[in-house]
Amino acid sequence: MMKKKLAMLLTAAAIGCAMTPALSTEAAWNVDGAGWWYTHPDGSYTTNSWEWVNGAWYHFDGTGYMQTGWQWIDGAWYYMDGSGAMLTGWQVIDGSWYYLNGNGSMAANQWVGNYYVDGSGRMAANTWIGNYYVGGDGCWIPGYGAAQWIADNHGWWYRHSDGGYTRNGWEQIDGQWYLFDGSGYMLTGWQNVGGTWYYLHGNGVMAANQWIGSYYVNGSGAMMTNTWTPDGYWVNESGVWTPQWHDAVYDDKWVVDKEAWTERKPVIVQHTHAICYCGFDLTAAYLKKYGEDAFVGHWNNGYNEQYTEFLWDVTTHECPKNHPGFKSSNVTYPYITDYEIVNHPEEGHWEKVLVSEGYWK
């Protein structure tokens, strides 16, 4: 190529000498079968280097020909379009976006504003860059990195803050339980997990402590079988509500026959009366004179000093014969020695009363 260029230059020089024209002082682009090169006013041209020509940078190879397309130059990639001009900024090359720095070098493995270019220089799209997510247009979506629900053509899934997600299992989110399949998508409706049936509402939330049609799920979400539900219904071995007869319910009720009452009750002691041999009842005469409570507070036979004097002093009683003392056998009589308060409890009996009639439930 260099020989061809040199030959062309010598030929031109020979012709010029023969015609004796004035020497050209203008730089110019030249082309041959190998490509384009740029000659200076003195006829020289640039090799293995950059040159600023008419407002654009061009790179020429070792033989002086202008380069195009991707070129690895001094440890970096550059791109020159079909005219040879070096490109900068965002460029679509072969259907992909690239970012070329102000000096023309290709950016790689870095953020360019809200966009990210990978190791090949291509702009990333629809993917995670660490904890950041770029959409289909390559632009970072703020907040997308936080744990959140995401919907696509297959359903809903829950992305964790690290980009992971639950598969084939339960996860509690904002206080509610959700079940995810092997691909990480949220499940709904009746689902059998380890031999136990659970029901997930349309929004994925696990049902608990409620009826789902004729079935009841408990606090753990498990469908109940062969048992009574908390609200008193029977579910069979398949979990289906089965009406059962409930017997009438009775209770015991206390019926009062007599209210509680208080009694002042005399304390009666049997006392042997002193009888005069003429038959006169000296003790009765004493009680008549001093009252029926005369012996209250004294020991059982009622003897005291006053009583003794009464019996032997003929002036104190009314024996018809004025006989002192008692000379005949004594007679035993009851008399009151004190009073006691007796509290009698309420009296009554128990009766069976109907609380509720028998019924089907």
PDB file of C-alpha atoms in Angstrom, residues 282 289-290 309-319 321-325:
ATOM      1  CA  LEU A 282     -91.525 -23.499 147.851  1.00  0.00           C
ATOM      2  CA  LYS A 289     -91.975 -13.801 143.692  1.00  0.00           C
ATOM      3  CA  TYR A 290     -88.726 -13.156 141.787  1.00  0.00           C
ATOM      4  CA  GLU A 309     -82.828 -17.933 152.755  1.00  0.00           C
ATOM      5  CA  PHE A 310     -86.216 -18.026 151.067  1.00  0.00           C
ATOM      6  CA  LEU A 311     -86.613 -21.731 151.707  1.00  0.00           C
ATOM      7  CA  TRP A 312     -85.756 -21.597 155.413  1.00  0.00           C
ATOM      8  CA  ASP A 313     -87.127 -18.226 156.401  1.00  0.00           C
ATOM      9  CA  VAL A 314     -90.872 -18.650 156.968  1.00  0.00           C
ATOM     10  CA  THR A 315     -91.353 -14.912 156.640  1.00  0.00           C
ATOM     11  CA  THR A 316     -90.343 -14.939 152.984  1.00  0.00           C
ATOM     12  CA  HIS A 317     -92.871 -17.335 151.520  1.00  0.00           C
ATOM     13  CA  GLU A 318     -96.547 -18.088 151.812  1.00  0.00           C
ATOM     14  CA  CYS A 319     -96.619 -21.648 153.102  1.00  0.00           C
ATOM     15  CA  LYS A 321     -98.689 -23.578 157.680  1.00  0.00           C
ATOM     16  CA  ASN A 322     -95.675 -21.242 157.900  1.00  0.00           C
ATOM     17  CA  HIS A 323     -93.483 -24.302 157.765  1.00  0.00           C
ATOM     18  CA  PRO A 324     -89.838 -23.526 157.399  1.00  0.00           C
ATOM     19  CA  GLY A 325     -87.849 -25.457 154.741  1.00  0.00           C
TER      20      GLY A 325
END
